[in-house]
Amino acid sequence: MTKARLELVWPGKDKFMLVPKDAHGKPVWVERDHPAASEVRLADFTGIVGDVPEDPYAANLLFTGDSLDVLRILCEVPEYRSIYRGKVKLVYIDPPFNTGQAFEHYDDWMEHSTWLSFMRERLLLISDLLAPDGSVWVHLDDAEHHRMRLLMDEVFGPANFVASVIWEKADSPRNSARQFSTDQDYVLVYSRNIDWSPNRLPRTAESDSIYSNPDDDPRGPWLPGDPYANKPYSKGLYEKVGPTGRSFSPPPGRYWRVSEERLDELNDDGRVWWGPTGNARPSIKRYLNEVADLVPRTIWSKEDVGSNRTSKNEMRAIFAGVSSFATPKPERFMERVLRISTQPGDIVLDCFAGSGTTAAVAQKMRRRWVTSEILSSTVEQFTLPRLAKVVKGDDAGGITKAVAWEGGGGFRTVAVGPSMYEDTPFGVLLAEWAANVRFARAVAGQLGFEWQADAAPLCGVRGRMRLAVVDGAVGSEEIRQVVGALGENERVTIVAKSVLPEAESILAEVSPGSRIRKAPRDLLTSGARRMRRRTEASPQHTDQSTEGSRP
Ligand SMILES: C[S@@+](CC[C@H](N)C(=O)[O-])C[C@H]1O[C@@H](n2cnc3c(N)ncnc32)[C@H](O)[C@@H]1O
């Protein structure tokens, strides 16, 4: 009998979904060997704002492009892969919620199956990017929260579920609501590994205000602690006589937390409280100066982290007179996410940038960041100018004062290129732009070769394997040149648009172990193989999916 799994299924789950080019188009599910299911697109650096490190890949990065392409680039292109794969400490995403509502700046159009396919493809890549001590936070509302939890169980493993944070986003009830006025959004938090430990949050005046000092204890304010415990304890059953002669014993089924000798020691040290008249049940004092910072809780109030109104006001302060971005999140909200999950210098990724709150807060909190937004209009109108203001110290709002941000650092802008394939009635062809150096660069990224600009006739390296890309036909003359450029013990992968009949046998003779690949056919099959490996590596496929959950 086959072993059944607990799994959320939907039509087209095993296929790849093509996102329609415009908001009114219909999504189409295609087989996994379709070029779009595996293509790694070319990315071009397009600009610099502020100060950036010499290594362009190690700068903070603002991509304009689809999150899927950006995640693939980070996972697959060697120059990015060595910096980001397995090294991202926090992924926070606030994707389209699938609410069926048309927002002003993007279309929230997807049906449940479409949305699940869309998200699954991206989560599989996100899981590759997360550091062993990293975490992923997905911001949602009621439309998909419950389905997303099952999907995240599948991709990250149910034992890595950490919390479902509830954010009080509404300031006031919406009386026009047909049934309920919704007050909250959710953020699903999963860790890469089960032993993930969140940072504690600094204590606040409010959390400290419950401590007091009615007996002027020189150790400062304290809270009365429960003297009883539920756990059986061999020295935990005795009768204790208090200062006024009244005697106390644990209630049935409970035990003193400490032995009688220890209680006497604490009492002699002034650490036991018998009430204002000395006649109450003893409490063991818990001093404010001995308690740790605060463990994060799952309900985040608008007073603590701001609401939708807060973020709208933040937008207005940055972009006076411009109609606001539809769905920004408050900076204090993002500050809390970053405090819990990262340290200064850690890499933060948000591939649904919107107005750029995650990157803005990461910059102010001295984290490294990568973010991407699909709409160039949103990047131009909101994300880029906002982040430029942060870098220049021209954004006095949000958390700027709280974290003493005065500007500094910088970032690079990156554009994701168009597809190098064209799906035509005659099969998949190479796009017209895929020629010369751009074709060679695209092939290098696609096959995971590090790009080498000055090594002609070679153009890439992966261990002892070199890459040569021929924008035309490969025959004996090209093979002679390429093999002549190889170092000792090196082999070559030659990618060409057409292959002359004798080429493969000549190459096998002069450089055994080298190979010829025809574009686009062989690029597509190698991409499909790579993506299949990723899908099969998710917990659902490695059989750790349904057992156990975090205590
Ligand atoms: C809910 S908003 C994010 C808001 C953001 N957290 C902020 O504070 O401004 C979602 C954003 O994702 C963008 N988006 C939608 N589909 C995308 C995709 N496939 N790749 C990248 N961005 C996408 C939308 O254009 C929109 O700006």
XYZ file of C-alpha atoms and ligand atoms in Angstrom:
578
model
C 0.000 0.000 0.000
C 1.387 3.458 -0.824
C 1.967 5.761 2.109
C -0.592 8.565 2.031
C 0.528 12.101 2.860
C -1.314 14.983 4.380
C -1.090 17.530 1.603
C -3.008 20.445 0.131
C -3.723 19.711 -3.517
C -5.142 21.920 -6.244
C -5.630 21.708 -9.992
C -2.301 22.242 -11.735
C -0.127 21.813 -8.624
C 2.410 19.631 -10.465
C 2.544 21.990 -13.446
C 4.084 25.410 -13.923
C 1.799 28.415 -14.055
C 2.397 31.181 -16.551
C 1.397 34.490 -15.000
C -0.704 36.404 -17.538
C 0.972 39.452 -18.997
C -1.895 41.758 -18.109
C -4.401 41.892 -15.284
C -7.275 40.649 -17.441
C -5.433 37.677 -18.920
C -6.000 34.129 -17.708
C -3.217 32.100 -16.116
C -2.143 29.002 -18.036
C -0.588 25.867 -16.532
C 2.169 24.326 -18.657
C 4.425 21.274 -18.356
C 7.606 21.688 -16.354
C 9.799 21.495 -19.456
C 8.327 24.795 -20.679
C 11.128 27.402 -20.857
C 9.474 29.721 -18.346
C 9.499 26.939 -15.731
C 13.255 27.073 -15.411
C 14.750 30.036 -17.228
C 17.261 32.097 -15.294
C 17.028 35.574 -16.736
C 19.764 38.073 -17.313
C 20.043 40.872 -14.750
C 21.731 44.198 -15.520
C 23.022 46.739 -13.008
C 21.370 50.002 -13.953
C 22.324 52.561 -11.315
C 23.947 53.403 -7.976
C 22.554 55.506 -5.127
C 24.921 56.532 -2.302
C 28.009 54.524 -1.345
C 28.236 50.879 -2.372
C 30.896 48.190 -1.934
C 33.238 47.396 -4.809
C 31.710 43.961 -5.404
C 28.451 44.893 -7.159
C 26.717 41.683 -6.088
C 27.380 42.394 -2.415
C 25.609 45.794 -2.465
C 22.064 46.361 -1.246
C 19.965 45.629 -4.335
C 16.701 47.032 -5.652
C 15.501 44.831 -8.521
C 12.774 45.754 -10.946
C 11.300 42.416 -11.986
C 9.112 39.477 -11.110
C 9.972 37.939 -7.741
C 10.286 34.515 -9.399
C 13.022 35.712 -11.742
C 14.792 37.577 -8.969
C 14.752 34.556 -6.658
C 16.065 32.331 -9.457
C 18.859 34.803 -10.194
C 19.846 34.881 -6.497
C 19.753 31.068 -6.295
C 21.366 30.158 -9.613
C 23.717 32.810 -11.016
C 27.079 31.992 -9.378
C 28.036 35.598 -8.604
C 24.789 36.027 -6.656
C 24.529 32.439 -5.434
C 27.821 32.582 -3.517
C 26.567 35.599 -1.556
C 22.892 34.767 -1.048
C 22.166 31.051 -1.216
C 21.784 29.704 2.320
C 22.796 33.114 3.731
C 19.600 35.170 3.962
C 18.659 35.667 7.611
C 15.159 37.026 7.098
C 12.684 36.774 4.261
C 9.644 38.968 4.858
C 7.040 39.035 2.100
C 3.776 40.886 1.834
C 2.494 39.380 -1.410
C -0.765 40.184 -3.177
C -3.404 38.923 -0.733
C -5.809 37.483 -3.280
C -8.664 39.537 -1.924
C -10.333 39.911 -5.324
C -10.024 43.668 -4.955
C -8.329 45.784 -7.616
C -5.790 48.024 -5.945
C -4.688 51.174 -7.591
C -1.102 50.111 -8.112
C -1.369 46.350 -8.729
C -3.985 43.764 -9.521
C -4.915 41.337 -6.839
C -6.594 39.040 -9.317
C -5.668 35.505 -8.621
C -7.954 32.597 -7.868
C -6.975 30.228 -5.052
C -5.235 27.616 -7.246
C -3.458 30.271 -9.227
C -2.361 32.003 -6.077
C -1.127 28.756 -4.509
C 0.888 27.835 -7.620
C 2.289 31.361 -7.725
C 3.339 31.267 -4.067
C 4.648 27.682 -4.038
C 7.077 28.343 -6.859
C 8.505 31.301 -4.951
C 8.589 29.613 -1.531
C 10.666 26.723 -2.906
C 13.316 29.215 -4.005
C 13.061 31.186 -0.753
C 13.733 28.017 1.173
C 17.029 27.630 -0.761
C 18.088 31.157 0.128
C 17.413 30.973 3.870
C 20.363 30.658 6.226
C 20.329 27.676 8.614
C 19.407 30.157 11.368
C 17.037 32.133 9.143
C 13.292 32.625 9.207
C 10.574 33.448 6.702
C 7.618 35.727 7.480
C 4.578 35.816 5.167
C 2.099 38.647 5.650
C -1.527 37.768 4.773
C -5.148 38.397 5.596
C -8.029 35.949 5.952
C -8.274 35.276 2.209
C -5.356 32.800 2.053
C -3.931 32.563 5.571
C -5.244 29.040 6.227
C -4.163 27.665 2.843
C -0.765 29.316 3.137
C -0.115 27.579 6.437
C -0.581 24.178 4.779
C 1.607 25.245 1.885
C 4.337 26.447 4.235
C 4.072 23.177 6.169
C 4.781 21.449 2.883
C 7.716 23.599 1.841
C 9.393 24.255 5.211
C 8.091 21.295 7.260
C 5.376 21.595 9.946
C 7.936 21.296 12.732
C 9.386 24.615 11.571
C 6.164 26.511 12.163
C 6.992 29.210 14.722
C 3.965 31.483 15.099
C 1.020 33.152 13.489
C 1.385 36.808 14.445
C -1.783 38.885 14.569
C -1.335 42.520 13.636
C -4.030 44.987 14.657
C -4.094 46.928 11.421
C -7.377 48.824 11.799
C -7.725 51.990 13.843
C -11.470 51.994 14.010
C -14.354 49.736 12.981
C -15.676 49.949 9.438
C -19.401 50.241 10.045
C -20.173 49.747 6.385
C -18.859 46.145 6.597
C -21.558 43.664 5.553
C -20.829 41.214 8.369
C -17.706 41.860 10.476
C -15.270 44.714 10.384
C -11.828 43.032 10.236
C -9.213 44.359 12.619
C -6.234 42.152 11.845
C -3.744 40.778 9.346
C -1.625 37.693 10.005
C 2.042 37.001 9.593
C 2.993 33.335 9.354
C 6.480 32.733 10.718
C 8.505 29.619 9.831
C 12.137 28.926 10.598
C 14.645 27.102 8.401
C 15.482 24.820 11.312
C 13.624 23.719 14.408
C 16.177 25.154 16.865
C 15.729 28.761 15.615
C 15.749 31.180 18.505
C 14.272 34.657 18.087
C 15.930 37.707 19.604
C 14.138 39.098 22.619
C 12.629 42.558 22.466
C 13.844 45.431 24.615
C 11.714 46.085 27.684
C 9.329 49.007 27.436
C 8.016 51.549 29.959
C 4.666 49.750 29.726
C 6.085 46.285 30.424
C 8.087 47.709 33.347
C 5.124 49.606 34.803
C 3.588 46.460 36.336
C 6.576 46.246 38.734
C 6.337 48.215 41.996
C 8.161 48.544 45.337
C 5.611 48.806 48.193
C 8.198 47.778 50.847
C 11.041 50.021 49.604
C 13.178 47.010 48.783
C 16.723 48.340 48.020
C 16.891 45.949 45.011
C 14.189 48.050 43.348
C 10.723 47.270 41.893
C 9.470 43.691 41.898
C 6.443 41.522 41.057
C 4.961 38.957 43.481
C 5.679 35.481 42.047
C 3.489 32.374 42.559
C 5.092 30.274 45.370
C 3.380 27.087 44.143
C 4.076 24.816 41.170
C 2.117 21.977 39.583
C 5.093 19.707 39.121
C 5.505 17.152 41.948
C 8.535 18.010 44.092
C 9.744 15.785 46.954
C 10.514 18.755 49.243
C 7.447 20.702 48.124
C 4.873 19.613 50.711
C 5.112 21.375 54.098
C 3.216 23.821 56.240
C 4.665 27.294 56.637
C 3.833 29.730 59.411
C 3.895 33.424 58.416
C 4.881 36.535 60.450
C 1.399 36.883 61.976
C 1.172 33.203 62.978
C -1.114 32.213 60.104
C -0.086 28.957 58.437
C -0.018 28.148 54.707
C 0.123 24.928 52.646
C -0.058 24.374 48.853
C -3.583 23.792 47.543
C -4.455 20.170 46.626
C -2.410 18.922 43.642
C 0.191 21.688 43.911
C 3.605 21.941 45.618
C 5.825 24.659 47.070
C 8.139 25.855 44.336
C 11.165 25.765 46.729
C 12.082 23.673 49.764
C 11.360 24.988 53.279
C 15.083 25.710 53.868
C 15.262 27.756 50.654
C 12.062 29.660 51.493
C 13.570 30.572 54.888
C 16.780 31.798 53.189
C 14.790 33.956 50.757
C 12.663 35.296 53.605
C 15.768 36.224 55.655
C 17.058 38.060 52.567
C 13.837 40.119 52.248
C 12.807 38.327 49.027
C 9.466 37.021 50.309
C 6.339 39.199 50.471
C 3.591 38.364 52.997
C 1.222 41.138 51.892
C 0.923 44.700 53.283
C -0.062 43.472 56.780
C 2.133 40.364 56.827
C -0.916 38.127 56.853
C -1.138 37.060 53.193
C 0.068 33.941 51.381
C 3.833 34.303 50.752
C 5.019 35.385 47.281
C 8.571 35.092 45.999
C 9.643 38.453 44.565
C 10.716 38.716 40.907
C 12.882 41.806 40.519
C 12.740 44.033 37.471
C 16.531 44.284 37.370
C 16.813 40.463 37.214
C 14.346 39.779 34.393
C 15.471 39.296 30.799
C 14.277 41.252 27.766
C 10.845 40.341 26.487
C 10.033 37.176 24.591
C 8.048 38.162 21.473
C 4.281 37.736 21.713
C 1.852 36.951 18.911
C -0.555 39.881 19.194
C 0.897 43.155 17.924
C -1.228 46.128 18.799
C -1.548 49.312 16.776
C -0.265 51.251 19.790
C 2.960 49.239 19.744
C 3.686 48.900 16.022
C 1.322 51.280 14.209
C -1.698 50.597 12.023
C -2.622 51.062 8.365
C -3.285 54.695 9.168
C 0.260 55.059 10.540
C 1.799 53.760 7.329
C -0.428 55.933 5.146
C 0.752 58.941 7.174
C 4.372 57.828 6.787
C 3.852 57.704 3.010
C 2.298 61.157 2.996
C 5.256 62.543 4.920
C 7.699 61.112 2.364
C 5.659 61.920 -0.753
C 3.797 65.109 0.052
C 0.985 65.785 -2.396
C 1.259 62.433 -4.238
C -1.578 59.896 -4.058
C -0.336 57.348 -1.552
C 0.808 53.785 -2.295
C -2.163 51.486 -1.579
C -0.799 48.996 0.946
C 2.332 50.176 2.782
C 3.188 48.730 6.178
C 4.261 50.848 9.184
C 7.983 51.190 9.855
C 7.571 50.285 13.525
C 5.895 47.047 12.482
C 8.849 46.153 10.246
C 11.278 47.260 12.946
C 9.834 44.646 15.267
C 10.101 41.925 12.597
C 13.753 42.813 12.025
C 14.571 43.057 15.737
C 13.219 39.577 16.395
C 14.876 37.901 13.423
C 18.139 39.689 12.585
C 21.277 41.455 13.819
C 23.048 44.411 12.169
C 24.830 43.238 9.004
C 22.430 40.324 8.359
C 20.834 39.941 4.917
C 17.105 40.731 4.653
C 15.069 39.859 1.530
C 11.646 41.116 0.468
C 10.665 40.164 -3.088
C 7.325 42.043 -3.019
C 8.741 45.475 -2.258
C 5.790 47.796 -2.884
C 6.765 51.148 -1.410
C 9.976 49.593 -0.002
C 9.218 49.581 3.742
C 11.319 46.468 4.435
C 14.390 47.866 2.690
C 13.932 51.339 4.225
C 13.753 49.896 7.739
C 16.606 47.468 7.063
C 18.781 50.370 5.895
C 17.944 52.435 8.993
C 18.676 49.415 11.198
C 21.998 48.757 9.439
C 21.031 45.432 7.870
C 21.932 44.363 4.309
C 18.933 44.112 2.004
C 17.679 42.860 -1.351
C 14.236 43.775 -2.573
C 12.252 43.490 -5.802
C 9.116 44.962 -7.284
C 7.428 43.879 -10.491
C 5.938 47.224 -11.507
C 8.485 49.696 -12.818
C 5.917 52.457 -12.199
C 5.873 51.574 -8.466
C 9.677 51.468 -8.356
C 9.964 54.852 -10.033
C 7.194 56.535 -8.090
C 7.734 55.053 -4.615
C 10.438 52.458 -3.942
C 13.456 54.142 -5.505
C 12.798 57.737 -4.323
C 11.940 56.526 -0.826
C 15.130 54.471 -0.479
C 17.193 57.319 -1.958
C 15.788 59.648 0.717
C 16.684 57.150 3.449
C 20.259 56.872 2.183
C 20.645 60.644 1.891
C 19.241 61.203 5.399
C 16.248 63.096 3.955
C 13.582 60.902 5.551
C 12.901 62.115 9.079
C 9.770 59.968 9.529
C 9.023 56.381 10.581
C 11.675 54.928 12.895
C 14.394 57.435 11.921
C 14.500 59.145 15.312
C 14.077 55.961 17.355
C 17.122 54.315 15.755
C 19.137 57.566 15.412
C 19.395 57.243 11.611
C 21.205 60.097 9.873
C 21.636 58.634 6.404
C 24.522 56.737 4.826
C 25.319 53.635 2.809
C 23.653 53.042 -0.525
C 22.305 50.535 -3.017
C 22.354 49.450 -6.633
C 19.385 49.194 -8.937
C 19.092 46.074 -11.084
C 16.783 45.339 -14.016
C 15.645 41.817 -14.849
C 15.822 41.262 -18.598
C 13.184 39.803 -20.884
C 12.970 36.079 -21.596
C 15.561 34.726 -24.021
C 12.989 32.308 -25.409
C 9.991 32.765 -27.657
C 7.234 30.191 -27.537
C 6.034 29.994 -31.160
C 3.761 27.603 -33.063
C 6.998 26.111 -34.471
C 8.452 25.398 -31.043
C 10.639 27.337 -28.631
C 13.037 29.701 -30.403
C 15.668 32.109 -29.129
C 14.512 35.718 -28.832
C 16.014 38.192 -31.236
C 17.961 40.002 -28.513
C 19.754 36.767 -27.525
C 22.903 37.396 -29.584
C 26.603 38.005 -29.026
C 27.681 38.919 -25.486
C 24.173 39.149 -24.056
C 23.438 35.653 -25.340
C 26.686 34.351 -23.826
C 25.957 36.019 -20.468
C 22.430 34.657 -20.419
C 23.707 31.133 -21.167
C 26.337 31.386 -18.407
C 23.680 32.335 -15.826
C 21.357 29.657 -17.094
C 23.926 26.875 -16.755
C 25.461 28.117 -13.491
C 28.832 29.267 -14.906
C 30.617 32.232 -13.382
C 30.872 34.888 -16.084
C 34.361 35.692 -17.451
C 34.387 38.815 -19.553
C 38.026 38.702 -20.736
C 38.725 35.057 -21.498
C 37.647 34.757 -25.168
C 37.000 32.350 -26.778
C 35.950 31.081 -23.337
C 33.427 33.030 -21.242
C 32.637 31.097 -18.062
C 34.016 28.763 -15.412
C 32.560 26.186 -13.049
C 35.295 24.249 -11.272
C 37.366 22.540 -14.007
C 34.611 23.012 -16.582
C 34.866 26.054 -18.844
C 32.154 27.554 -21.024
C 32.263 28.741 -24.633
C 29.214 30.188 -26.347
C 29.083 30.296 -30.132
C 26.528 32.655 -31.626
C 26.143 30.526 -34.748
C 27.311 27.064 -35.820
C 30.060 25.071 -34.110
C 32.380 23.014 -36.324
C 36.012 21.912 -36.390
C 37.468 25.451 -36.561
C 35.583 26.696 -33.460
C 36.436 23.511 -31.561
C 40.144 23.905 -32.333
C 40.156 27.486 -31.010
C 38.199 26.712 -27.878
C 40.124 23.582 -26.918
C 43.402 25.433 -27.560
C 42.438 27.953 -24.881
C 41.822 25.313 -22.169
C 44.244 24.920 -19.281
C 45.590 21.587 -18.077
C 42.863 19.115 -16.974
C 40.138 21.524 -18.052
C 37.061 20.516 -20.046
C 34.635 22.704 -21.930
C 30.900 22.963 -22.464
C 30.307 24.541 -25.865
C 26.855 26.050 -26.376
C 25.971 26.880 -29.970
C 22.908 27.817 -31.937
C 23.604 25.022 -34.418
C 25.980 22.059 -34.431
C 27.682 20.783 -37.601
C 27.479 16.996 -38.144
C 31.102 16.151 -37.342
C 31.448 18.484 -34.315
C 30.576 16.084 -31.485
C 32.974 13.355 -32.615
C 35.836 15.826 -33.154
C 35.375 17.264 -29.666
C 35.213 13.796 -28.086
C 38.539 13.000 -29.748
C 40.463 16.188 -28.894
C 38.993 16.836 -25.443
C 37.355 13.758 -23.876
C 34.806 14.789 -21.223
C 33.980 18.045 -23.017
C 30.510 18.424 -24.528
C 28.418 20.354 -26.994
C 24.964 21.725 -26.124
C 22.529 23.100 -28.675
C 20.553 26.209 -27.757
C 17.732 26.465 -26.952
C 16.884 22.707 -26.837
C 19.559 21.514 -24.382
C 19.348 24.614 -22.190
C 15.692 23.834 -21.588
C 16.256 20.224 -20.567
C 19.056 21.111 -18.144
C 16.874 23.848 -16.579
C 13.940 21.458 -16.164
C 16.226 18.939 -14.453
C 17.509 21.597 -12.034
C 13.991 22.722 -11.058
C 12.836 19.130 -10.558
C 15.688 18.607 -8.095
C 14.531 21.654 -6.106
C 10.887 20.506 -5.921
C 11.966 17.053 -4.854
C 14.151 18.444 -2.068
C 11.223 20.057 -0.205
C 10.247 18.389 3.121
C 7.069 16.959 1.566
C 9.227 14.888 -0.744
C 11.878 14.001 1.803
C 9.250 12.569 4.122
C 9.636 14.841 7.152
C 6.416 16.590 6.415
C 3.637 15.466 8.658
C 5.319 14.355 11.852
C 5.536 16.475 14.940
C 5.343 20.172 15.588
C 7.153 22.606 17.789
C 6.376 22.179 21.509
C 1.102 44.322 -0.533
S 2.219 45.141 -1.580
C 3.674 45.233 -0.588
C 3.686 46.433 0.293
C 4.955 46.627 1.052
N 5.102 45.686 2.132
C 5.060 48.038 1.582
O 5.214 48.230 2.799
O 4.958 48.951 0.795
C 2.634 43.913 -2.753
C 3.568 44.396 -3.854
O 4.011 43.258 -4.596
C 4.097 43.625 -5.953
N 4.037 42.389 -6.748
C 2.947 41.698 -7.144
N 3.316 40.608 -7.843
C 4.672 40.608 -7.870
C 5.653 39.745 -8.422
N 5.309 38.663 -9.107
N 6.958 40.053 -8.241
C 7.329 41.159 -7.551
N 6.447 42.025 -7.019
C 5.140 41.744 -7.162
C 2.924 44.539 -6.176
O 3.121 45.325 -7.333
C 2.912 45.331 -4.880
O 3.674 46.493 -4.993
